[in-house]
mmCIF file of C-alpha atoms and ligand atoms in Angstrom:
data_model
loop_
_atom_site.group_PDB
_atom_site.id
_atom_site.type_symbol
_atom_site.label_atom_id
_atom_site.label_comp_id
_atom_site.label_asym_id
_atom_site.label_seq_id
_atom_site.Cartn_x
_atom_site.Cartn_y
_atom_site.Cartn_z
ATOM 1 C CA UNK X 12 90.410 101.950 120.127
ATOM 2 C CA UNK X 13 87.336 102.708 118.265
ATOM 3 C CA UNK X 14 86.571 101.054 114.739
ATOM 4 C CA UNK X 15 88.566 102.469 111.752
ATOM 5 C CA UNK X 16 86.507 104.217 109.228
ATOM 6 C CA UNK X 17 86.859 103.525 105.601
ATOM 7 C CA UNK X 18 86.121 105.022 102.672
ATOM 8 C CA UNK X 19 83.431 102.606 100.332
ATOM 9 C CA UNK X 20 81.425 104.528 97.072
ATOM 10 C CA UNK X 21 81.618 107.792 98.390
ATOM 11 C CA UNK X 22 80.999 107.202 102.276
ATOM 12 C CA UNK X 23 82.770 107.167 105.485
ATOM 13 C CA UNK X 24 82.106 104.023 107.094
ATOM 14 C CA UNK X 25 82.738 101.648 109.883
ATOM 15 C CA UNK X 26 85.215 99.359 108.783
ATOM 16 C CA UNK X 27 81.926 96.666 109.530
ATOM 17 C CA UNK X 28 79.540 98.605 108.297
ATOM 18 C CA UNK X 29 81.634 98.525 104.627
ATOM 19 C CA UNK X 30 80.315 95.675 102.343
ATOM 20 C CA UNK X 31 80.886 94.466 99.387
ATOM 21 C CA UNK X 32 78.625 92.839 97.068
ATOM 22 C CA UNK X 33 79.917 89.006 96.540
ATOM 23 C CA UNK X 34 79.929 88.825 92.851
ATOM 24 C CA UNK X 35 81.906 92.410 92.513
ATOM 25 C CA UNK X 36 84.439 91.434 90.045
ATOM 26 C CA UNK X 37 87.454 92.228 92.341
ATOM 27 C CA UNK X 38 86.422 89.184 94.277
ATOM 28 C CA UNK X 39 85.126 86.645 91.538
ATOM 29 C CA UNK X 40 88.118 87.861 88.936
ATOM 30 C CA UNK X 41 90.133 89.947 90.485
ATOM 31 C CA UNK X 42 89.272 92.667 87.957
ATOM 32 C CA UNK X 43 90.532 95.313 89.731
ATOM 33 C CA UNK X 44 93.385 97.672 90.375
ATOM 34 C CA UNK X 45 95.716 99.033 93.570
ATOM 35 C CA UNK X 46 97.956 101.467 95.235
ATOM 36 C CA UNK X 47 99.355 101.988 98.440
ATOM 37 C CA UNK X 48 100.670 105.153 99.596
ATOM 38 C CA UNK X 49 102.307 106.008 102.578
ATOM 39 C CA UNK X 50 101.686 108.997 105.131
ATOM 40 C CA UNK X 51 104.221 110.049 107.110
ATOM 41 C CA UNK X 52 102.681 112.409 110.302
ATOM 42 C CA UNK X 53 99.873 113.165 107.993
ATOM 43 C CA UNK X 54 101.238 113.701 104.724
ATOM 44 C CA UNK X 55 101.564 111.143 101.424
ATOM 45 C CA UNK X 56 104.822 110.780 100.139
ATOM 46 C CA UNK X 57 104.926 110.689 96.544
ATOM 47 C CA UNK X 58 101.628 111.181 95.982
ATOM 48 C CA UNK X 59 101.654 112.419 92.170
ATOM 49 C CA UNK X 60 103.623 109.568 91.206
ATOM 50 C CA UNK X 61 100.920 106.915 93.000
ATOM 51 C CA UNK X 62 98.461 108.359 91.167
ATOM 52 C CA UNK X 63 100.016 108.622 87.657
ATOM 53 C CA UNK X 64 100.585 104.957 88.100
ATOM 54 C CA UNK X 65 97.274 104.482 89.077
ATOM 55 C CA UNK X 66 96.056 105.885 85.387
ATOM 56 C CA UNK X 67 98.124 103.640 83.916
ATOM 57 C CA UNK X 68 96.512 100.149 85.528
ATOM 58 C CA UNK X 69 93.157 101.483 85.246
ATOM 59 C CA UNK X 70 93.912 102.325 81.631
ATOM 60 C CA UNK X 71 95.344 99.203 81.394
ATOM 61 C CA UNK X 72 92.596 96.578 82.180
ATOM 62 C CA UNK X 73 89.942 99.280 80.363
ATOM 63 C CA UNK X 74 88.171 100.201 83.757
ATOM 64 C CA UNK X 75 86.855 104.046 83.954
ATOM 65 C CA UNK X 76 87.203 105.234 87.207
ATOM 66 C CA UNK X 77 84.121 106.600 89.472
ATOM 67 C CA UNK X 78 83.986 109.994 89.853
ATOM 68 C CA UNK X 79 85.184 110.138 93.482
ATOM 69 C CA UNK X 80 88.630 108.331 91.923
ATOM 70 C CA UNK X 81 89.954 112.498 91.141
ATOM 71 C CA UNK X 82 89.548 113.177 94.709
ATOM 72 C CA UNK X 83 91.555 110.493 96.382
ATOM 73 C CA UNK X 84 94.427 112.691 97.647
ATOM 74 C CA UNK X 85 91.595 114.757 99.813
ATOM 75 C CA UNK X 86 89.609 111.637 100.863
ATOM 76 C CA UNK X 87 93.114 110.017 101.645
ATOM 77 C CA UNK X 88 94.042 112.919 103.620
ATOM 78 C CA UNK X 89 90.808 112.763 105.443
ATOM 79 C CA UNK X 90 90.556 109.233 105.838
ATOM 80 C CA UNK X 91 93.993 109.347 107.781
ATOM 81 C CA UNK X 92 92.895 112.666 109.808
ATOM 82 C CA UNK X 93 89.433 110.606 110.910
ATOM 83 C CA UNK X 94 90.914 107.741 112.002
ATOM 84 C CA UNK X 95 93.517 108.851 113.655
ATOM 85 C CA UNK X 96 96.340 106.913 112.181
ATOM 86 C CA UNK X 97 98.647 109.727 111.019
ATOM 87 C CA UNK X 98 101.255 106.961 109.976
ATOM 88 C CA UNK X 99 99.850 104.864 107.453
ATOM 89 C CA UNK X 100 100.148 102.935 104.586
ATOM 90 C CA UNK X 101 96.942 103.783 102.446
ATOM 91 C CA UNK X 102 95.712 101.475 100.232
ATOM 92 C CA UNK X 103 93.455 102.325 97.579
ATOM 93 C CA UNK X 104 91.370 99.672 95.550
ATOM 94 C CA UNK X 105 89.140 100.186 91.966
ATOM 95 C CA UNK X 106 87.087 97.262 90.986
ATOM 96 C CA UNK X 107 84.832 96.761 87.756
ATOM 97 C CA UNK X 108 81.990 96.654 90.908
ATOM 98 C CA UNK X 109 79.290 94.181 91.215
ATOM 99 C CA UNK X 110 77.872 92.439 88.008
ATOM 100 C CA UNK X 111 76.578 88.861 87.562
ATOM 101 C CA UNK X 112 79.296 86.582 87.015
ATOM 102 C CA UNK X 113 80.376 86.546 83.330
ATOM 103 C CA UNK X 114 83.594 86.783 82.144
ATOM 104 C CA UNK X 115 83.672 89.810 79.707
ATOM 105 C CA UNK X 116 82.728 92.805 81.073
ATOM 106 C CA UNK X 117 79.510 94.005 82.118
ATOM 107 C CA UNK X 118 77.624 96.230 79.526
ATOM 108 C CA UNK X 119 77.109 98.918 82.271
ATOM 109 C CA UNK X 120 80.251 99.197 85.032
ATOM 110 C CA UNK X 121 79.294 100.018 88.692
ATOM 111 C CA UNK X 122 83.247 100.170 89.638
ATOM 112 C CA UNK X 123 83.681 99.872 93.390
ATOM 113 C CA UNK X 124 86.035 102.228 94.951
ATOM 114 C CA UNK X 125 86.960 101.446 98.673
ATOM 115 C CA UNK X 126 90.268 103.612 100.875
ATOM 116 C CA UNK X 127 91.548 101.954 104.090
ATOM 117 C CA UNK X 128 94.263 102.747 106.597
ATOM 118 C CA UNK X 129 97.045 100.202 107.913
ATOM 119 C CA UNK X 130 98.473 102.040 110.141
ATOM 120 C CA UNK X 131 102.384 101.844 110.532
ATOM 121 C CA UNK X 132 105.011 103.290 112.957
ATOM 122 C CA UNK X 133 106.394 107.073 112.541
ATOM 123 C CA UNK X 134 109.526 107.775 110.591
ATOM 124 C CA UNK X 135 112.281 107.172 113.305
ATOM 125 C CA UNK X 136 115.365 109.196 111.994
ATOM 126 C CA UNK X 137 117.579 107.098 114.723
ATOM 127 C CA UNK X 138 116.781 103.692 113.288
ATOM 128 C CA UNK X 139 118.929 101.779 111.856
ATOM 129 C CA UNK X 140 118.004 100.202 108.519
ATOM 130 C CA UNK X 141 116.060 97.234 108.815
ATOM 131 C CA UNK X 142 117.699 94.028 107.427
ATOM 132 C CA UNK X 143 115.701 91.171 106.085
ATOM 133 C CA UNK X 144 116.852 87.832 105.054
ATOM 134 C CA UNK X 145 115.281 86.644 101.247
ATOM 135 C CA UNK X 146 114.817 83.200 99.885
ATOM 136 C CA UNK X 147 114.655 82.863 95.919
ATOM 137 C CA UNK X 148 111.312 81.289 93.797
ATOM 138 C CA UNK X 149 110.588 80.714 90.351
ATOM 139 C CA UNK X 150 108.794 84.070 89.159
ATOM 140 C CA UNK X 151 105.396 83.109 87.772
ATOM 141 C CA UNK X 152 103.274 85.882 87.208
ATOM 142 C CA UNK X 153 101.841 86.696 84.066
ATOM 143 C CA UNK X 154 103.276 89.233 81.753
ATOM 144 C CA UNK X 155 101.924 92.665 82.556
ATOM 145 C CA UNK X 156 103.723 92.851 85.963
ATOM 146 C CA UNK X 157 104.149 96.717 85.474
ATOM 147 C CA UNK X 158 100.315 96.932 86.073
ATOM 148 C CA UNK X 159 98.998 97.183 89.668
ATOM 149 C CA UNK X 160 96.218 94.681 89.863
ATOM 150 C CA UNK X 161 94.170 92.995 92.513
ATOM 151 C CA UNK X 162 95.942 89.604 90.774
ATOM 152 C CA UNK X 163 98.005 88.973 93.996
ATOM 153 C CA UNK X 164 98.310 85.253 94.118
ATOM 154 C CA UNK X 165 101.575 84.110 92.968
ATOM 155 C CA UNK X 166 102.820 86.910 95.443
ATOM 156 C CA UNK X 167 101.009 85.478 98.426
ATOM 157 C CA UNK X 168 102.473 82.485 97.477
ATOM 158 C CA UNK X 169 105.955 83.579 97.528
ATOM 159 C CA UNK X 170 105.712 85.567 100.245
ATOM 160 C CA UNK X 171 104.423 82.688 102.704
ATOM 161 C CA UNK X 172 106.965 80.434 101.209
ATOM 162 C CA UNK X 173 109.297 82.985 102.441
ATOM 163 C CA UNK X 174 108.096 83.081 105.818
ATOM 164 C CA UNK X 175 107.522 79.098 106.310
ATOM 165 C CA UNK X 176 111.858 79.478 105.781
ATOM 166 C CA UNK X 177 111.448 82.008 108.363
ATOM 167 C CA UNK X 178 112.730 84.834 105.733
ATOM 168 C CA UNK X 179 110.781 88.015 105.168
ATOM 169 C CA UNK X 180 110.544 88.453 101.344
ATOM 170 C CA UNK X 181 110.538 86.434 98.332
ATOM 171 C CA UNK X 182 112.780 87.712 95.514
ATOM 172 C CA UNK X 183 111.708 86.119 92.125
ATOM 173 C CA UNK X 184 113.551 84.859 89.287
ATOM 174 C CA UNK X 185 112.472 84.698 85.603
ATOM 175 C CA UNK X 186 114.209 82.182 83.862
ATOM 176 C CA UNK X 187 117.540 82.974 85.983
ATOM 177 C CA UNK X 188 116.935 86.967 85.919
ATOM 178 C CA UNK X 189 116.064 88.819 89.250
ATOM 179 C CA UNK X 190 113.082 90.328 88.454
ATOM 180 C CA UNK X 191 111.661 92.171 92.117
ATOM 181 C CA UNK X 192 110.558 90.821 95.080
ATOM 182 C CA UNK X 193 106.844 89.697 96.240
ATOM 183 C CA UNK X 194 105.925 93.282 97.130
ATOM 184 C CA UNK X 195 108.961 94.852 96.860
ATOM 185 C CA UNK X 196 112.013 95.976 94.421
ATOM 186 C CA UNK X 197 115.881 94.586 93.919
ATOM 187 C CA UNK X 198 118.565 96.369 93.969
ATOM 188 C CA UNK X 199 122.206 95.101 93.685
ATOM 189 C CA UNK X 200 125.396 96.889 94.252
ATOM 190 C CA UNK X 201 127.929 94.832 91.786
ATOM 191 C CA UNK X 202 131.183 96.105 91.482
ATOM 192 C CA UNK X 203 130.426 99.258 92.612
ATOM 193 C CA UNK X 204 127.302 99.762 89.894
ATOM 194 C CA UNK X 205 123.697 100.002 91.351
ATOM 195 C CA UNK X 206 121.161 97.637 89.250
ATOM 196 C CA UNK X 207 118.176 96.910 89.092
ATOM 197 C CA UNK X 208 115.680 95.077 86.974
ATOM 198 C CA UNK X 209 114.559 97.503 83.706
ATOM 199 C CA UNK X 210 111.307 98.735 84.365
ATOM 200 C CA UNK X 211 109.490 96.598 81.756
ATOM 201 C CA UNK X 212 105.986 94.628 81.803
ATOM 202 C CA UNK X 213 107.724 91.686 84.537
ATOM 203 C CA UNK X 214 108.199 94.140 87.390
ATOM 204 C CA UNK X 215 106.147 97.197 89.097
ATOM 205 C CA UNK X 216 107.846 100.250 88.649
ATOM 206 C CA UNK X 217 107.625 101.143 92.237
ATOM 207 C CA UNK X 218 107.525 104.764 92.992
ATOM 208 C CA UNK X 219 110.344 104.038 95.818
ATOM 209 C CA UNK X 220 112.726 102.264 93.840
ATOM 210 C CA UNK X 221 112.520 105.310 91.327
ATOM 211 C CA UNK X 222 113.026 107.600 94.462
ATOM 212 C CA UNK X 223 116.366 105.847 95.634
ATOM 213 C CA UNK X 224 117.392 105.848 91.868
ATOM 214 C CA UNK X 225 117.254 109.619 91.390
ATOM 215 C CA UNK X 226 118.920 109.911 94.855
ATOM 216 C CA UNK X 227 121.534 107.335 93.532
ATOM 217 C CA UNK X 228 122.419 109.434 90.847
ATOM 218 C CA UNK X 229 122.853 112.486 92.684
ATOM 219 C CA UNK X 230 125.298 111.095 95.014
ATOM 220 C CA UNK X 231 126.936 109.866 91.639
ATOM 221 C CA UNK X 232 126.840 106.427 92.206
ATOM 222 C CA UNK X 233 126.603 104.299 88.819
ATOM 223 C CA UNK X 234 123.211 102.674 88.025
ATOM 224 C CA UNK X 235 122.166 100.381 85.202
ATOM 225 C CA UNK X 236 118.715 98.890 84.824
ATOM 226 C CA UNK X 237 119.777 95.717 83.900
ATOM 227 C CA UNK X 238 118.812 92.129 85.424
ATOM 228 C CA UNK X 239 120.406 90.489 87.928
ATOM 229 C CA UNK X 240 120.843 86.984 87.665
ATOM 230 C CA UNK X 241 121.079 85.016 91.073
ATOM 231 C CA UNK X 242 125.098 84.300 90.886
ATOM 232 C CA UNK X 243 125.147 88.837 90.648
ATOM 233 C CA UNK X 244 123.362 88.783 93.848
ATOM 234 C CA UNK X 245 125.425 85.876 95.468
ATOM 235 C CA UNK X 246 128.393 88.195 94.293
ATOM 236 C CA UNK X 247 126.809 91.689 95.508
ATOM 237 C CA UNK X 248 128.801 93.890 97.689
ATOM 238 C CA UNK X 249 125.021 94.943 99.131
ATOM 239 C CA UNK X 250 121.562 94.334 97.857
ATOM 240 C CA UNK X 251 118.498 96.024 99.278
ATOM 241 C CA UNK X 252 114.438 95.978 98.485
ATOM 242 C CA UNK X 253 112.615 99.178 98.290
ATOM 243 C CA UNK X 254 108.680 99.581 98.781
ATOM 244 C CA UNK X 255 106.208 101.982 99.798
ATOM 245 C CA UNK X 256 105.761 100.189 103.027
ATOM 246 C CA UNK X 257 109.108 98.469 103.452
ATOM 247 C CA UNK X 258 110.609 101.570 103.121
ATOM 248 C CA UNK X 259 114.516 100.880 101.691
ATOM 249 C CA UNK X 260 115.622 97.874 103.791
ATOM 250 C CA UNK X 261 118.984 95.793 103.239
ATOM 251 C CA UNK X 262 119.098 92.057 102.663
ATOM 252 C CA UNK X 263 121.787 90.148 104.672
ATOM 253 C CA UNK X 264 120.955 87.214 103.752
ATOM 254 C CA UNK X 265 119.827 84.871 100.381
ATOM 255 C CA UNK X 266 118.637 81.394 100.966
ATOM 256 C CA UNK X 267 120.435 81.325 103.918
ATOM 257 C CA UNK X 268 124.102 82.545 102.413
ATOM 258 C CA UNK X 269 125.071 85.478 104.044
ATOM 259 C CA UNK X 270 125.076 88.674 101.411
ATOM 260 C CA UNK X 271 129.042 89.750 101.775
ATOM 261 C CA UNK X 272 129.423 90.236 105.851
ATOM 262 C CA UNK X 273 125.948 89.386 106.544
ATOM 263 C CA UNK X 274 125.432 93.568 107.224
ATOM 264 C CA UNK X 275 124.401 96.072 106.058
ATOM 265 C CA UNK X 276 126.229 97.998 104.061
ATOM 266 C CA UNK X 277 127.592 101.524 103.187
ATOM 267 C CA UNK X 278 125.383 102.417 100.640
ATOM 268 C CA UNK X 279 122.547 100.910 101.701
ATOM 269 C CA UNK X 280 122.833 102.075 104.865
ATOM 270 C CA UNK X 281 123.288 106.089 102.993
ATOM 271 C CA UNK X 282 120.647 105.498 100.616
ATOM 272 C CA UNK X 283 118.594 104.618 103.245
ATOM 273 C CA UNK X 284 119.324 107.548 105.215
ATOM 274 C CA UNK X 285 118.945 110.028 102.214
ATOM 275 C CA UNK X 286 115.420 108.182 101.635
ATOM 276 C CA UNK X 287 114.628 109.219 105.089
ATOM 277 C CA UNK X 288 115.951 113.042 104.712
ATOM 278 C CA UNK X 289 113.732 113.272 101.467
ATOM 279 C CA UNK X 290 110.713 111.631 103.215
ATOM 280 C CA UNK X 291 111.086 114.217 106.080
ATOM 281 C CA UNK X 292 111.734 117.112 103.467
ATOM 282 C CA UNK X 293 108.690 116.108 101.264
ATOM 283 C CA UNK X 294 106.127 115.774 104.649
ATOM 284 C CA UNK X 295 107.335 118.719 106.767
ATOM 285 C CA UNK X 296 108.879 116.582 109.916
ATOM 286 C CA UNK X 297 112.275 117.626 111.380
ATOM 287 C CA UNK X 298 114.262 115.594 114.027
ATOM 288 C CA UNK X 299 112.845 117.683 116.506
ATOM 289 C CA UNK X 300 109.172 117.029 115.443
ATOM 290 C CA UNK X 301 109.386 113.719 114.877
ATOM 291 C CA UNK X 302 108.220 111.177 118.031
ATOM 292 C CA UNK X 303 111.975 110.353 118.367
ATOM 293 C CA UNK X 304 111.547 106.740 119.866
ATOM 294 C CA UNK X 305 114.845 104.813 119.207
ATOM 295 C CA UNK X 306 113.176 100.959 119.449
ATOM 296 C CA UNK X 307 114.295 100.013 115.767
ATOM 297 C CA UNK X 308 110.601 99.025 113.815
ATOM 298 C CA UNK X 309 110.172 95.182 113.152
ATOM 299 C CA UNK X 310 111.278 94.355 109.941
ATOM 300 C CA UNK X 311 108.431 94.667 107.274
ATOM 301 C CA UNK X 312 108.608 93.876 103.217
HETATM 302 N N1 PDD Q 424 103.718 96.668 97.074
HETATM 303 N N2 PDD Q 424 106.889 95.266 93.380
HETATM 304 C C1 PDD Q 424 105.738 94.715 93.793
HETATM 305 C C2 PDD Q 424 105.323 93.404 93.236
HETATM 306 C C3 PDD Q 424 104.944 95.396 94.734
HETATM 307 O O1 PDD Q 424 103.780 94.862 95.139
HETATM 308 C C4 PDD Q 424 105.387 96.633 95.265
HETATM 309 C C5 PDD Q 424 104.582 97.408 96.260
HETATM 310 C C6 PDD Q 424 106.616 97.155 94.818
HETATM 311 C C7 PDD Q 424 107.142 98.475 95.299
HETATM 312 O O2 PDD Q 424 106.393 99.540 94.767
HETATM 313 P P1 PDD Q 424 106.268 100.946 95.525
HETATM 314 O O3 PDD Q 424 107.633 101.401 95.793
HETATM 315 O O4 PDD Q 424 105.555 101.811 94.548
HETATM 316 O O5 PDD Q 424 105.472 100.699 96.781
HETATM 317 C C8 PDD Q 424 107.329 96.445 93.863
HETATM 318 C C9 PDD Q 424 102.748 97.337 97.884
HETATM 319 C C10 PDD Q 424 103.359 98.212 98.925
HETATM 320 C C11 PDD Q 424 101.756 96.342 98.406
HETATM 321 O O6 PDD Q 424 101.335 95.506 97.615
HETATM 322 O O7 PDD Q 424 101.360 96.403 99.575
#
């Protein structure tokens, strides 16, 4: 396969022709912002809501955008065209850009702005959902989780310790609240109410947990945003992650105790399926257009 192009200051690049300078502040500080967005057969799902987010980190941390930043729906939608990867999780990254290294910020920002591809498999409308098995860690981020920075560590962290238990996602815990997961959201349905953690500054709002939310709703199902603690989710009739890349995908298991029957469940397994219809709505694929293979995905989070 020839070498994925990226997008780096206003070029299209080979991916190893696309350097960065080793004292740009996403590197030394991680002074720098994120999203990812996923295509479906060429076509971003919930793109205004990425980028609505997206104002809010840079505004955030201070950091003015360069002036490419307005046209990353178009260099996105390129970017996935070029390289061929029509299914794709694209990830978008805004540092403060290359400065000597001093804490405070430089008097005169170059911000770096770089687009990639990870390309993922096509929405299979015969899949089942995907079920993942969680262990629980001490939540230790700082306290603006609702901002999506570069400032990744104490996720990597929980996420490895997760799969050295051979479990695929982390879910944290805040002095005995659920708050999300390492790169993901918790849900919970207790008693027949959906919750989830209030979006407040120790979770991401993610833009698919509000998705499944409104779709909750409309099927009339209860929700409250209000935390979990980890004896609700021992208790949970179902609980389930949501993510741009992970999609909606049910957890069966919680440091290694089975969640209820150990399956998914109904309304997982509905929301799940109503995520999907809305996906295919939003990005124009049918049943009939879609590549139809019926080999179930490997689990992601
Ligand atoms: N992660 N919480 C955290 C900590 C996350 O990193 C993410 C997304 C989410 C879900 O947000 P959304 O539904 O908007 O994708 C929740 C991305 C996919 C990542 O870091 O790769």
């Amino acid at each position: 396969m020839d070498e994925p192009l990226v997008f780096l200051n206003g070029r299209f690049l080979p991916r190893s022709q696309a350097t960065l300078d080793i004292e740009d502040r996403g590197v030394m500080f991680a002074d720098g912002v994120y999203e990812v967005v996923h295509f479906y057969a060429g076509r971003p799902f919930a793109m205004a809501a990425h980028q609505a987010r997206l104002q809010r980190s840079l505004q955030a941390i201070a950091l003015t955008p360069p002036a490419e930043a307005c046209r990353l729906a178009p260099i996105s939608a390129e970017l996935v065209q070029r390289n061929r990867t029509p299914d794709a999780g694209v990830y978008w990254q805004i540092t403060r850009g290359p400065a000597p290294r001093q804490h405070a910020f430089p008097a005169r920002p170059r911000p770096t702005l770089l687009v990639m591809t990870q390309p993922v498999g096509p929405l299979d409308f015969a899949a089942p959902v995907s079920a993942l098995r969680c262990i629980t860690t001490e939540d230790v981020r700082w306290q603006h989780c609702c901002y999506k920075t570069l400032m990744l560590l104490a996720n990597v962290l929980a996420k490895e310790k997760a799969h050295q238990a051979g479990c695929e996602e982390a879910i944290l815990l805040r002095q005995g609240r659920v708050t999300e997961g390492s790169s993901t959201n918790v849900l919970a349905l207790v008693q027949g109410t959906l919750r989830t953690h209030p979006a407040d500054q120790w979770i991401l709002e993610g833009v698919t947990r509000g998705v499944v939310l409104d779709l909750a709703r409309r099927r009339g199902l209860r929700v409250v945003e209000q935390a979990l603690t980890l004896d609700d989710l021992h208790a949970a009739e179902e609980v389930f992650l949501t993510g741009s890349t992970t999609e909606l995908a049910a957890v069966t298991a919680i440091d290694g105790r089975p969640v209820a029957d150990g399956r998914p469940g109904p309304v997982t397994t509905a929301l799940y399926q109503a995520f999907i219809d809305c996906v295919a709505a939003e990005c124009g694929i049918t049943p009939a257009s879609a590549p139809g293979t019926s080999a179930a995905p490997a689990p992601r989070a």
